[in-house]
PDB file of C-alpha atoms in Angstrom:
ATOM      1  CA  MET A   1     -51.190  73.741  30.444  1.00  0.00           C
ATOM      2  CA  SER A   2     -47.410  74.070  30.332  1.00  0.00           C
ATOM      3  CA  VAL A   3     -44.343  71.859  30.348  1.00  0.00           C
ATOM      4  CA  LEU A   4     -41.944  71.233  33.252  1.00  0.00           C
ATOM      5  CA  VAL A   5     -43.637  73.806  35.521  1.00  0.00           C
ATOM      6  CA  SER A   6     -47.230  74.478  36.548  1.00  0.00           C
ATOM      7  CA  LYS A   7     -49.310  76.178  39.211  1.00  0.00           C
ATOM      8  CA  ASP A   8     -48.302  73.270  41.467  1.00  0.00           C
ATOM      9  CA  THR A   9     -44.603  74.136  41.251  1.00  0.00           C
ATOM     10  CA  ARG A  10     -43.160  74.876  44.695  1.00  0.00           C
ATOM     11  CA  LEU A  11     -39.824  76.571  44.189  1.00  0.00           C
ATOM     12  CA  LEU A  12     -36.816  76.775  46.485  1.00  0.00           C
ATOM     13  CA  ILE A  13     -33.834  78.920  45.682  1.00  0.00           C
ATOM     14  CA  GLN A  14     -30.306  77.820  46.554  1.00  0.00           C
ATOM     15  CA  GLY A  15     -28.252  80.934  47.255  1.00  0.00           C
ATOM     16  CA  ILE A  16     -31.271  83.135  47.993  1.00  0.00           C
ATOM     17  CA  THR A  17     -29.325  85.368  50.407  1.00  0.00           C
ATOM     18  CA  GLY A  18     -26.728  86.277  47.777  1.00  0.00           C
ATOM     19  CA  ARG A  19     -26.969  89.382  45.623  1.00  0.00           C
ATOM     20  CA  GLU A  20     -27.992  87.600  42.415  1.00  0.00           C
ATOM     21  CA  GLY A  21     -30.088  84.945  44.146  1.00  0.00           C
ATOM     22  CA  GLY A  22     -31.981  87.523  46.183  1.00  0.00           C
ATOM     23  CA  PHE A  23     -32.604  89.818  43.219  1.00  0.00           C
ATOM     24  CA  HIS A  24     -33.984  87.109  40.952  1.00  0.00           C
ATOM     25  CA  ALA A  25     -35.916  85.425  43.777  1.00  0.00           C
ATOM     26  CA  GLN A  26     -37.839  88.658  44.226  1.00  0.00           C
ATOM     27  CA  ARG A  27     -38.513  88.865  40.474  1.00  0.00           C
ATOM     28  CA  CYS A  28     -39.854  85.283  40.550  1.00  0.00           C
ATOM     29  CA  VAL A  29     -42.146  86.107  43.469  1.00  0.00           C
ATOM     30  CA  GLU A  30     -43.392  89.269  41.757  1.00  0.00           C
ATOM     31  CA  TYR A  31     -44.173  87.282  38.612  1.00  0.00           C
ATOM     32  CA  GLY A  32     -46.362  84.911  40.589  1.00  0.00           C
ATOM     33  CA  THR A  33     -44.099  81.923  41.193  1.00  0.00           C
ATOM     34  CA  ASN A  34     -44.770  80.065  44.425  1.00  0.00           C
ATOM     35  CA  VAL A  35     -41.351  80.495  46.094  1.00  0.00           C
ATOM     36  CA  VAL A  36     -41.602  78.437  49.286  1.00  0.00           C
ATOM     37  CA  ALA A  37     -38.021  78.338  50.557  1.00  0.00           C
ATOM     38  CA  GLY A  38     -34.456  79.463  50.252  1.00  0.00           C
ATOM     39  CA  VAL A  39     -31.265  77.595  51.146  1.00  0.00           C
ATOM     40  CA  THR A  40     -28.016  79.111  52.363  1.00  0.00           C
ATOM     41  CA  PRO A  41     -25.786  77.071  54.709  1.00  0.00           C
ATOM     42  CA  GLY A  42     -25.380  78.927  58.005  1.00  0.00           C
ATOM     43  CA  ARG A  43     -28.381  81.200  57.408  1.00  0.00           C
ATOM     44  CA  GLY A  44     -31.078  78.737  58.420  1.00  0.00           C
ATOM     45  CA  GLY A  45     -33.862  80.197  60.562  1.00  0.00           C
ATOM     46  CA  THR A  46     -33.820  83.590  58.872  1.00  0.00           C
ATOM     47  CA  MET A  47     -36.267  85.030  56.336  1.00  0.00           C
ATOM     48  CA  ALA A  48     -35.528  86.331  52.870  1.00  0.00           C
ATOM     49  CA  PHE A  49     -37.265  89.664  52.172  1.00  0.00           C
ATOM     50  CA  ASP A  50     -39.509  89.039  55.186  1.00  0.00           C
ATOM     51  CA  LYS A  51     -41.569  86.275  53.591  1.00  0.00           C
ATOM     52  CA  VAL A  52     -39.485  83.284  52.412  1.00  0.00           C
ATOM     53  CA  PRO A  53     -37.988  80.962  55.083  1.00  0.00           C
ATOM     54  CA  VAL A  54     -34.293  80.141  54.691  1.00  0.00           C
ATOM     55  CA  PHE A  55     -32.902  76.703  55.548  1.00  0.00           C
ATOM     56  CA  ASP A  56     -29.399  75.344  56.026  1.00  0.00           C
ATOM     57  CA  SER A  57     -29.871  72.425  53.611  1.00  0.00           C
ATOM     58  CA  VAL A  58     -32.012  71.451  50.636  1.00  0.00           C
ATOM     59  CA  ASP A  59     -33.112  68.266  52.390  1.00  0.00           C
ATOM     60  CA  GLN A  60     -34.515  70.257  55.318  1.00  0.00           C
ATOM     61  CA  ALA A  61     -36.211  72.744  52.984  1.00  0.00           C
ATOM     62  CA  VAL A  62     -37.884  69.962  50.996  1.00  0.00           C
ATOM     63  CA  ARG A  63     -39.045  68.126  54.121  1.00  0.00           C
ATOM     64  CA  GLU A  64     -40.565  71.248  55.674  1.00  0.00           C
ATOM     65  CA  THR A  65     -42.031  72.994  52.625  1.00  0.00           C
ATOM     66  CA  GLY A  66     -42.667  70.302  50.005  1.00  0.00           C
ATOM     67  CA  ALA A  67     -40.513  72.105  47.446  1.00  0.00           C
ATOM     68  CA  ASN A  68     -40.392  70.224  44.127  1.00  0.00           C
ATOM     69  CA  ALA A  69     -38.178  72.552  42.052  1.00  0.00           C
ATOM     70  CA  THR A  70     -34.998  74.473  42.724  1.00  0.00           C
ATOM     71  CA  LEU A  71     -33.281  77.451  41.151  1.00  0.00           C
ATOM     72  CA  ILE A  72     -29.530  77.498  41.832  1.00  0.00           C
ATOM     73  CA  PHE A  73     -27.526  80.725  42.258  1.00  0.00           C
ATOM     74  CA  VAL A  74     -24.105  79.662  43.496  1.00  0.00           C
ATOM     75  CA  PRO A  75     -20.609  80.291  42.103  1.00  0.00           C
ATOM     76  CA  ALA A  76     -19.497  77.787  39.479  1.00  0.00           C
ATOM     77  CA  PRO A  77     -17.016  75.904  41.753  1.00  0.00           C
ATOM     78  CA  PHE A  78     -19.893  75.034  44.105  1.00  0.00           C
ATOM     79  CA  ALA A  79     -22.553  74.301  41.481  1.00  0.00           C
ATOM     80  CA  GLN A  80     -21.731  70.583  41.299  1.00  0.00           C
ATOM     81  CA  ASP A  81     -22.382  70.108  45.028  1.00  0.00           C
ATOM     82  CA  ALA A  82     -25.548  72.232  44.857  1.00  0.00           C
ATOM     83  CA  MET A  83     -27.016  70.184  41.987  1.00  0.00           C
ATOM     84  CA  ILE A  84     -26.188  66.863  43.652  1.00  0.00           C
ATOM     85  CA  GLU A  85     -27.587  68.062  46.988  1.00  0.00           C
ATOM     86  CA  ALA A  86     -30.877  68.921  45.271  1.00  0.00           C
ATOM     87  CA  ALA A  87     -31.028  65.526  43.565  1.00  0.00           C
ATOM     88  CA  GLU A  88     -30.259  63.721  46.828  1.00  0.00           C
ATOM     89  CA  ALA A  89     -33.185  65.570  48.420  1.00  0.00           C
ATOM     90  CA  GLY A  90     -35.486  64.315  45.655  1.00  0.00           C
ATOM     91  CA  VAL A  91     -36.152  67.660  43.937  1.00  0.00           C
ATOM     92  CA  GLU A  92     -37.841  66.893  40.611  1.00  0.00           C
ATOM     93  CA  LEU A  93     -36.671  69.929  38.602  1.00  0.00           C
ATOM     94  CA  ILE A  94     -33.188  71.411  39.074  1.00  0.00           C
ATOM     95  CA  VAL A  95     -32.476  74.672  37.232  1.00  0.00           C
ATOM     96  CA  SER A  96     -28.900  75.932  37.429  1.00  0.00           C
ATOM     97  CA  ILE A  97     -27.916  79.456  36.387  1.00  0.00           C
ATOM     98  CA  ALA A  98     -24.208  79.156  37.261  1.00  0.00           C
ATOM     99  CA  GLU A  99     -21.843  80.282  34.508  1.00  0.00           C
ATOM    100  CA  GLY A 100     -18.483  78.625  33.908  1.00  0.00           C
ATOM    101  CA  VAL A 101     -19.169  75.240  35.487  1.00  0.00           C
ATOM    102  CA  PRO A 102     -16.205  72.971  34.602  1.00  0.00           C
ATOM    103  CA  VAL A 103     -17.118  70.330  32.026  1.00  0.00           C
ATOM    104  CA  LEU A 104     -15.810  67.568  34.296  1.00  0.00           C
ATOM    105  CA  ASP A 105     -18.146  68.761  37.071  1.00  0.00           C
ATOM    106  CA  SER A 106     -21.086  68.744  34.633  1.00  0.00           C
ATOM    107  CA  GLY A 107     -20.169  65.216  33.568  1.00  0.00           C
ATOM    108  CA  ARG A 108     -20.118  64.020  37.176  1.00  0.00           C
ATOM    109  CA  VAL A 109     -23.529  65.569  37.843  1.00  0.00           C
ATOM    110  CA  LEU A 110     -25.093  64.055  34.724  1.00  0.00           C
ATOM    111  CA  ARG A 111     -23.699  60.640  35.659  1.00  0.00           C
ATOM    112  CA  TYR A 112     -25.065  61.045  39.199  1.00  0.00           C
ATOM    113  CA  LEU A 113     -28.551  61.888  37.851  1.00  0.00           C
ATOM    114  CA  ARG A 114     -28.824  58.700  35.788  1.00  0.00           C
ATOM    115  CA  GLY A 115     -31.704  56.602  37.060  1.00  0.00           C
ATOM    116  CA  ARG A 116     -32.909  59.309  39.419  1.00  0.00           C
ATOM    117  CA  LYS A 117     -36.200  61.193  39.168  1.00  0.00           C
ATOM    118  CA  SER A 118     -34.540  64.633  39.067  1.00  0.00           C
ATOM    119  CA  ARG A 119     -34.262  66.546  35.778  1.00  0.00           C
ATOM    120  CA  LEU A 120     -31.500  69.117  35.299  1.00  0.00           C
ATOM    121  CA  LEU A 121     -31.928  72.245  33.182  1.00  0.00           C
ATOM    122  CA  GLY A 122     -28.461  73.701  32.612  1.00  0.00           C
ATOM    123  CA  PRO A 123     -25.913  73.781  34.326  1.00  0.00           C
ATOM    124  CA  ASN A 124     -25.758  77.228  32.691  1.00  0.00           C
ATOM    125  CA  CYS A 125     -29.126  78.398  31.410  1.00  0.00           C
ATOM    126  CA  PRO A 126     -31.634  81.255  31.850  1.00  0.00           C
ATOM    127  CA  GLY A 127     -34.293  78.867  33.172  1.00  0.00           C
ATOM    128  CA  LEU A 128     -37.873  78.573  31.993  1.00  0.00           C
ATOM    129  CA  ILE A 129     -41.151  80.442  32.205  1.00  0.00           C
ATOM    130  CA  SER A 130     -44.801  79.660  31.658  1.00  0.00           C
ATOM    131  CA  PRO A 131     -46.940  82.788  31.255  1.00  0.00           C
ATOM    132  CA  THR A 132     -50.076  80.642  31.374  1.00  0.00           C
ATOM    133  CA  ALA A 133     -49.155  79.111  34.730  1.00  0.00           C
ATOM    134  CA  LYS A 134     -47.679  82.427  35.956  1.00  0.00           C
ATOM    135  CA  CYS A 135     -44.553  80.539  36.911  1.00  0.00           C
ATOM    136  CA  LYS A 136     -41.011  81.803  36.312  1.00  0.00           C
ATOM    137  CA  VAL A 137     -38.013  79.698  37.332  1.00  0.00           C
ATOM    138  CA  GLY A 138     -35.110  81.701  36.022  1.00  0.00           C
ATOM    139  CA  ILE A 139     -33.729  85.092  35.112  1.00  0.00           C
ATOM    140  CA  MET A 140     -35.732  86.004  32.014  1.00  0.00           C
ATOM    141  CA  PRO A 141     -37.673  89.304  32.001  1.00  0.00           C
ATOM    142  CA  GLY A 142     -41.214  88.282  32.850  1.00  0.00           C
ATOM    143  CA  SER A 143     -42.805  91.480  31.528  1.00  0.00           C
ATOM    144  CA  ILE A 144     -42.224  90.642  27.851  1.00  0.00           C
ATOM    145  CA  HIS A 145     -44.106  87.342  28.007  1.00  0.00           C
ATOM    146  CA  ARG A 146     -47.806  86.823  27.478  1.00  0.00           C
ATOM    147  CA  PRO A 147     -49.965  83.686  27.778  1.00  0.00           C
ATOM    148  CA  GLY A 148     -50.526  81.746  24.580  1.00  0.00           C
ATOM    149  CA  ARG A 149     -49.930  78.586  22.578  1.00  0.00           C
ATOM    150  CA  VAL A 150     -46.393  78.832  21.142  1.00  0.00           C
ATOM    151  CA  GLY A 151     -43.560  76.926  22.779  1.00  0.00           C
ATOM    152  CA  VAL A 152     -39.969  78.159  22.654  1.00  0.00           C
ATOM    153  CA  VAL A 153     -36.842  76.094  23.279  1.00  0.00           C
ATOM    154  CA  SER A 154     -33.409  77.634  22.907  1.00  0.00           C
ATOM    155  CA  ARG A 155     -29.683  77.336  23.626  1.00  0.00           C
ATOM    156  CA  SER A 156     -29.478  81.139  23.878  1.00  0.00           C
ATOM    157  CA  GLY A 157     -31.123  83.238  26.559  1.00  0.00           C
ATOM    158  CA  THR A 158     -30.771  86.497  24.654  1.00  0.00           C
ATOM    159  CA  LEU A 159     -32.282  85.087  21.481  1.00  0.00           C
ATOM    160  CA  THR A 160     -35.122  83.630  23.527  1.00  0.00           C
ATOM    161  CA  TYR A 161     -35.946  87.094  24.816  1.00  0.00           C
ATOM    162  CA  GLU A 162     -35.704  88.501  21.290  1.00  0.00           C
ATOM    163  CA  CYS A 163     -38.039  85.841  19.958  1.00  0.00           C
ATOM    164  CA  VAL A 164     -40.538  86.320  22.781  1.00  0.00           C
ATOM    165  CA  SER A 165     -40.462  90.087  22.325  1.00  0.00           C
ATOM    166  CA  GLN A 166     -41.307  89.692  18.635  1.00  0.00           C
ATOM    167  CA  LEU A 167     -44.076  87.195  19.344  1.00  0.00           C
ATOM    168  CA  SER A 168     -45.687  89.287  22.076  1.00  0.00           C
ATOM    169  CA  ALA A 169     -45.522  92.424  19.916  1.00  0.00           C
ATOM    170  CA  LEU A 170     -47.485  90.524  17.263  1.00  0.00           C
ATOM    171  CA  GLY A 171     -50.053  89.386  19.822  1.00  0.00           C
ATOM    172  CA  ILE A 172     -48.765  85.809  19.874  1.00  0.00           C
ATOM    173  CA  GLY A 173     -48.484  84.360  23.384  1.00  0.00           C
ATOM    174  CA  GLN A 174     -46.313  81.558  24.682  1.00  0.00           C
ATOM    175  CA  SER A 175     -47.185  78.321  26.475  1.00  0.00           C
ATOM    176  CA  THR A 176     -43.701  77.684  27.921  1.00  0.00           C
ATOM    177  CA  CYS A 177     -40.262  79.072  27.069  1.00  0.00           C
ATOM    178  CA  VAL A 178     -37.351  76.798  27.958  1.00  0.00           C
ATOM    179  CA  GLY A 179     -33.684  77.789  27.900  1.00  0.00           C
ATOM    180  CA  ILE A 180     -31.602  74.633  27.782  1.00  0.00           C
ATOM    181  CA  GLY A 181     -28.247  76.458  27.930  1.00  0.00           C
ATOM    182  CA  GLY A 182     -25.156  76.585  25.786  1.00  0.00           C
ATOM    183  CA  ASP A 183     -22.633  74.419  27.636  1.00  0.00           C
ATOM    184  CA  PRO A 184     -21.066  71.378  25.908  1.00  0.00           C
ATOM    185  CA  LEU A 185     -22.745  69.018  28.419  1.00  0.00           C
ATOM    186  CA  ILE A 186     -26.309  69.783  29.496  1.00  0.00           C
ATOM    187  CA  GLY A 187     -28.984  67.968  31.438  1.00  0.00           C
ATOM    188  CA  THR A 188     -32.004  68.549  29.179  1.00  0.00           C
ATOM    189  CA  ASN A 189     -31.634  68.769  25.400  1.00  0.00           C
ATOM    190  CA  PHE A 190     -33.808  69.781  22.442  1.00  0.00           C
ATOM    191  CA  VAL A 191     -35.310  66.314  21.986  1.00  0.00           C
ATOM    192  CA  ASP A 192     -36.255  66.102  25.679  1.00  0.00           C
ATOM    193  CA  VAL A 193     -38.193  69.377  25.449  1.00  0.00           C
ATOM    194  CA  LEU A 194     -39.725  68.597  22.043  1.00  0.00           C
ATOM    195  CA  LYS A 195     -41.137  65.365  23.478  1.00  0.00           C
ATOM    196  CA  LEU A 196     -42.839  67.408  26.207  1.00  0.00           C
ATOM    197  CA  PHE A 197     -44.226  69.945  23.727  1.00  0.00           C
ATOM    198  CA  ASN A 198     -45.458  67.097  21.517  1.00  0.00           C
ATOM    199  CA  LYS A 199     -47.693  65.910  24.363  1.00  0.00           C
ATOM    200  CA  ASP A 200     -48.810  69.382  25.461  1.00  0.00           C
ATOM    201  CA  ILE A 201     -52.314  69.939  24.078  1.00  0.00           C
ATOM    202  CA  ASP A 202     -51.954  73.703  24.659  1.00  0.00           C
ATOM    203  CA  THR A 203     -48.890  74.136  22.437  1.00  0.00           C
ATOM    204  CA  ASP A 204     -49.658  74.567  18.722  1.00  0.00           C
ATOM    205  CA  LEU A 205     -46.192  75.411  17.349  1.00  0.00           C
ATOM    206  CA  VAL A 206     -42.609  75.387  18.615  1.00  0.00           C
ATOM    207  CA  VAL A 207     -39.766  77.828  17.938  1.00  0.00           C
ATOM    208  CA  LEU A 208     -36.383  76.068  18.146  1.00  0.00           C
ATOM    209  CA  ILE A 209     -33.339  78.337  18.485  1.00  0.00           C
ATOM    210  CA  GLY A 210     -30.000  76.596  18.062  1.00  0.00           C
ATOM    211  CA  GLU A 211     -26.445  77.611  17.411  1.00  0.00           C
ATOM    212  CA  ILE A 212     -23.179  76.302  16.039  1.00  0.00           C
ATOM    213  CA  GLY A 213     -21.355  73.505  17.850  1.00  0.00           C
ATOM    214  CA  GLY A 214     -22.251  69.911  18.613  1.00  0.00           C
ATOM    215  CA  SER A 215     -25.030  67.960  16.948  1.00  0.00           C
ATOM    216  CA  MET A 216     -28.077  68.554  19.142  1.00  0.00           C
ATOM    217  CA  GLU A 217     -29.911  70.325  16.327  1.00  0.00           C
ATOM    218  CA  GLN A 218     -29.434  67.351  13.998  1.00  0.00           C
ATOM    219  CA  GLU A 219     -30.741  65.041  16.736  1.00  0.00           C
ATOM    220  CA  ALA A 220     -33.732  67.365  17.113  1.00  0.00           C
ATOM    221  CA  ALA A 221     -34.252  67.324  13.337  1.00  0.00           C
ATOM    222  CA  ALA A 222     -34.273  63.508  13.311  1.00  0.00           C
ATOM    223  CA  TYR A 223     -36.885  63.484  16.064  1.00  0.00           C
ATOM    224  CA  ILE A 224     -38.999  66.141  14.318  1.00  0.00           C
ATOM    225  CA  LYS A 225     -38.937  64.191  11.062  1.00  0.00           C
ATOM    226  CA  ARG A 226     -39.825  60.927  12.750  1.00  0.00           C
ATOM    227  CA  ASN A 227     -42.230  61.850  15.553  1.00  0.00           C
ATOM    228  CA  PHE A 228     -43.063  65.522  16.008  1.00  0.00           C
ATOM    229  CA  LYS A 229     -46.640  66.409  15.109  1.00  0.00           C
ATOM    230  CA  LYS A 230     -46.570  70.218  15.249  1.00  0.00           C
ATOM    231  CA  PRO A 231     -45.018  72.962  13.082  1.00  0.00           C
ATOM    232  CA  VAL A 232     -41.478  74.019  13.980  1.00  0.00           C
ATOM    233  CA  VAL A 233     -39.877  77.381  13.217  1.00  0.00           C
ATOM    234  CA  SER A 234     -36.100  77.289  13.668  1.00  0.00           C
ATOM    235  CA  PHE A 235     -33.205  79.708  13.714  1.00  0.00           C
ATOM    236  CA  ILE A 236     -29.518  78.739  14.053  1.00  0.00           C
ATOM    237  CA  ALA A 237     -27.130  81.398  15.355  1.00  0.00           C
ATOM    238  CA  GLY A 238     -23.485  81.669  14.307  1.00  0.00           C
ATOM    239  CA  ALA A 239     -23.756  81.357  10.528  1.00  0.00           C
ATOM    240  CA  THR A 240     -20.747  83.662  10.016  1.00  0.00           C
ATOM    241  CA  ALA A 241     -18.534  82.183  12.762  1.00  0.00           C
ATOM    242  CA  PRO A 242     -15.123  80.981  11.521  1.00  0.00           C
ATOM    243  CA  PRO A 243     -14.202  77.334  12.261  1.00  0.00           C
ATOM    244  CA  GLY A 244     -12.309  76.845  15.535  1.00  0.00           C
ATOM    245  CA  LYS A 245     -13.436  80.125  17.099  1.00  0.00           C
ATOM    246  CA  ARG A 246     -15.795  79.904  20.038  1.00  0.00           C
ATOM    247  CA  MET A 247     -18.719  82.316  19.770  1.00  0.00           C
ATOM    248  CA  GLY A 248     -20.296  83.239  23.093  1.00  0.00           C
ATOM    249  CA  HIS A 249     -21.354  79.972  24.687  1.00  0.00           C
ATOM    250  CA  ALA A 250     -18.880  77.326  25.784  1.00  0.00           C
ATOM    251  CA  GLY A 251     -20.397  74.834  23.356  1.00  0.00           C
ATOM    252  CA  ALA A 252     -20.708  77.220  20.411  1.00  0.00           C
ATOM    253  CA  ILE A 253     -17.643  76.272  18.404  1.00  0.00           C
ATOM    254  CA  ILE A 254     -17.381  74.718  14.969  1.00  0.00           C
ATOM    255  CA  THR A 255     -15.390  71.515  15.414  1.00  0.00           C
ATOM    256  CA  GLY A 256     -16.539  69.658  12.306  1.00  0.00           C
ATOM    257  CA  ALA A 257     -18.858  69.848   9.311  1.00  0.00           C
ATOM    258  CA  ALA A 258     -21.896  68.789  11.351  1.00  0.00           C
ATOM    259  CA  ALA A 259     -21.355  71.645  13.829  1.00  0.00           C
ATOM    260  CA  THR A 260     -21.906  74.405  11.254  1.00  0.00           C
ATOM    261  CA  ALA A 261     -25.055  76.492  10.981  1.00  0.00           C
ATOM    262  CA  GLU A 262     -25.374  75.391   7.340  1.00  0.00           C
ATOM    263  CA  ALA A 263     -25.465  71.691   8.267  1.00  0.00           C
ATOM    264  CA  LYS A 264     -27.934  72.285  11.072  1.00  0.00           C
ATOM    265  CA  ASN A 265     -30.243  74.383   8.869  1.00  0.00           C
ATOM    266  CA  LYS A 266     -30.185  71.703   6.183  1.00  0.00           C
ATOM    267  CA  ALA A 267     -31.097  68.974   8.661  1.00  0.00           C
ATOM    268  CA  LEU A 268     -33.968  71.005  10.076  1.00  0.00           C
ATOM    269  CA  LYS A 269     -35.243  71.997   6.643  1.00  0.00           C
ATOM    270  CA  ASP A 270     -35.144  68.354   5.515  1.00  0.00           C
ATOM    271  CA  ALA A 271     -37.176  67.512   8.616  1.00  0.00           C
ATOM    272  CA  GLY A 272     -39.884  69.963   7.594  1.00  0.00           C
ATOM    273  CA  ALA A 273     -39.017  72.871   9.878  1.00  0.00           C
ATOM    274  CA  HIS A 274     -39.540  76.448   8.703  1.00  0.00           C
ATOM    275  CA  VAL A 275     -35.915  77.645   8.741  1.00  0.00           C
ATOM    276  CA  VAL A 276     -35.460  81.357   9.410  1.00  0.00           C
ATOM    277  CA  PRO A 277     -32.324  82.998   7.967  1.00  0.00           C
ATOM    278  CA  SER A 278     -32.343  86.024  10.303  1.00  0.00           C
ATOM    279  CA  PRO A 279     -33.312  86.375  13.978  1.00  0.00           C
ATOM    280  CA  GLY A 280     -35.398  89.386  12.976  1.00  0.00           C
ATOM    281  CA  GLU A 281     -37.794  87.100  11.103  1.00  0.00           C
ATOM    282  CA  MET A 282     -38.688  84.677  13.894  1.00  0.00           C
ATOM    283  CA  GLY A 283     -41.911  86.404  14.948  1.00  0.00           C
ATOM    284  CA  VAL A 284     -43.324  87.101  11.491  1.00  0.00           C
ATOM    285  CA  THR A 285     -42.530  83.542  10.390  1.00  0.00           C
ATOM    286  CA  VAL A 286     -44.472  82.133  13.331  1.00  0.00           C
ATOM    287  CA  GLN A 287     -47.343  84.490  12.468  1.00  0.00           C
ATOM    288  CA  ARG A 288     -47.293  83.304   8.847  1.00  0.00           C
ATOM    289  CA  VAL A 289     -47.189  79.610   9.754  1.00  0.00           C
ATOM    290  CA  LEU A 290     -49.987  79.937  12.312  1.00  0.00           C
ATOM    291  CA  GLY A 291     -52.056  81.940   9.840  1.00  0.00           C
ATOM    292  CA  GLY A 292     -51.796  79.192   7.300  1.00  0.00           C
ATOM    293  CA  ARG A 293     -53.208  76.494   9.540  1.00  0.00           C
TER     294      ARG A 293
END
């Protein structure tokens, strides 16, 4: 079992005929994902790498292929329209890779999604992967993952890969790895994913990777303390970042006491999470916690 994706996921890729979209679409297919369609306006009726039909619109692709998830590779100025087009077509899971989406555009998309059945991951994220379901909807390197029972949720793509690499090297597989992205406004947050992992009978432990900026980690800590039933191992990036200086992600900036790594670590520790001081200790900490159960 996995969260958000499964063997029933039917993926379409918006921007499949572009360089990035085409490259990662092929990697998804090679991993085992059921890629059923691509969408590029003006390229309808063609085939991507001789096997995936391309349509002019998301609505047409959904009607003709039954696609229920989309992976978006379009330039940031067009990402807003691409996300809304997918939601209008009734796509259940929208994963956007676009980098540099204006905050106002993200706000408009999130407001548009209210009350609709579509869930947005991003607008700037690496996507998600379930080694158990052999389903990859994103840009992460599939070869480092192995099936197992540890969930990973992270604001950082790179640290997700680092964590997964450590886990796999120790023989610890993953149920689902979810990158929620590092923008100031995002569609799916830590609490949303933790709720899914809480219900997933095939996830025994969750690694939560946060960073400076905002208060999502504190909100996650409150949920963990109140409702989460499984062990959590957490790491917060940016402990040495000076206040007011953005570090990497658009949302990774210390704007107040609550946005610091120290405050986030304290909240998570108070909630019962196993707080890791260094990214190099994520894997061995998971191994230790699982060994003690």
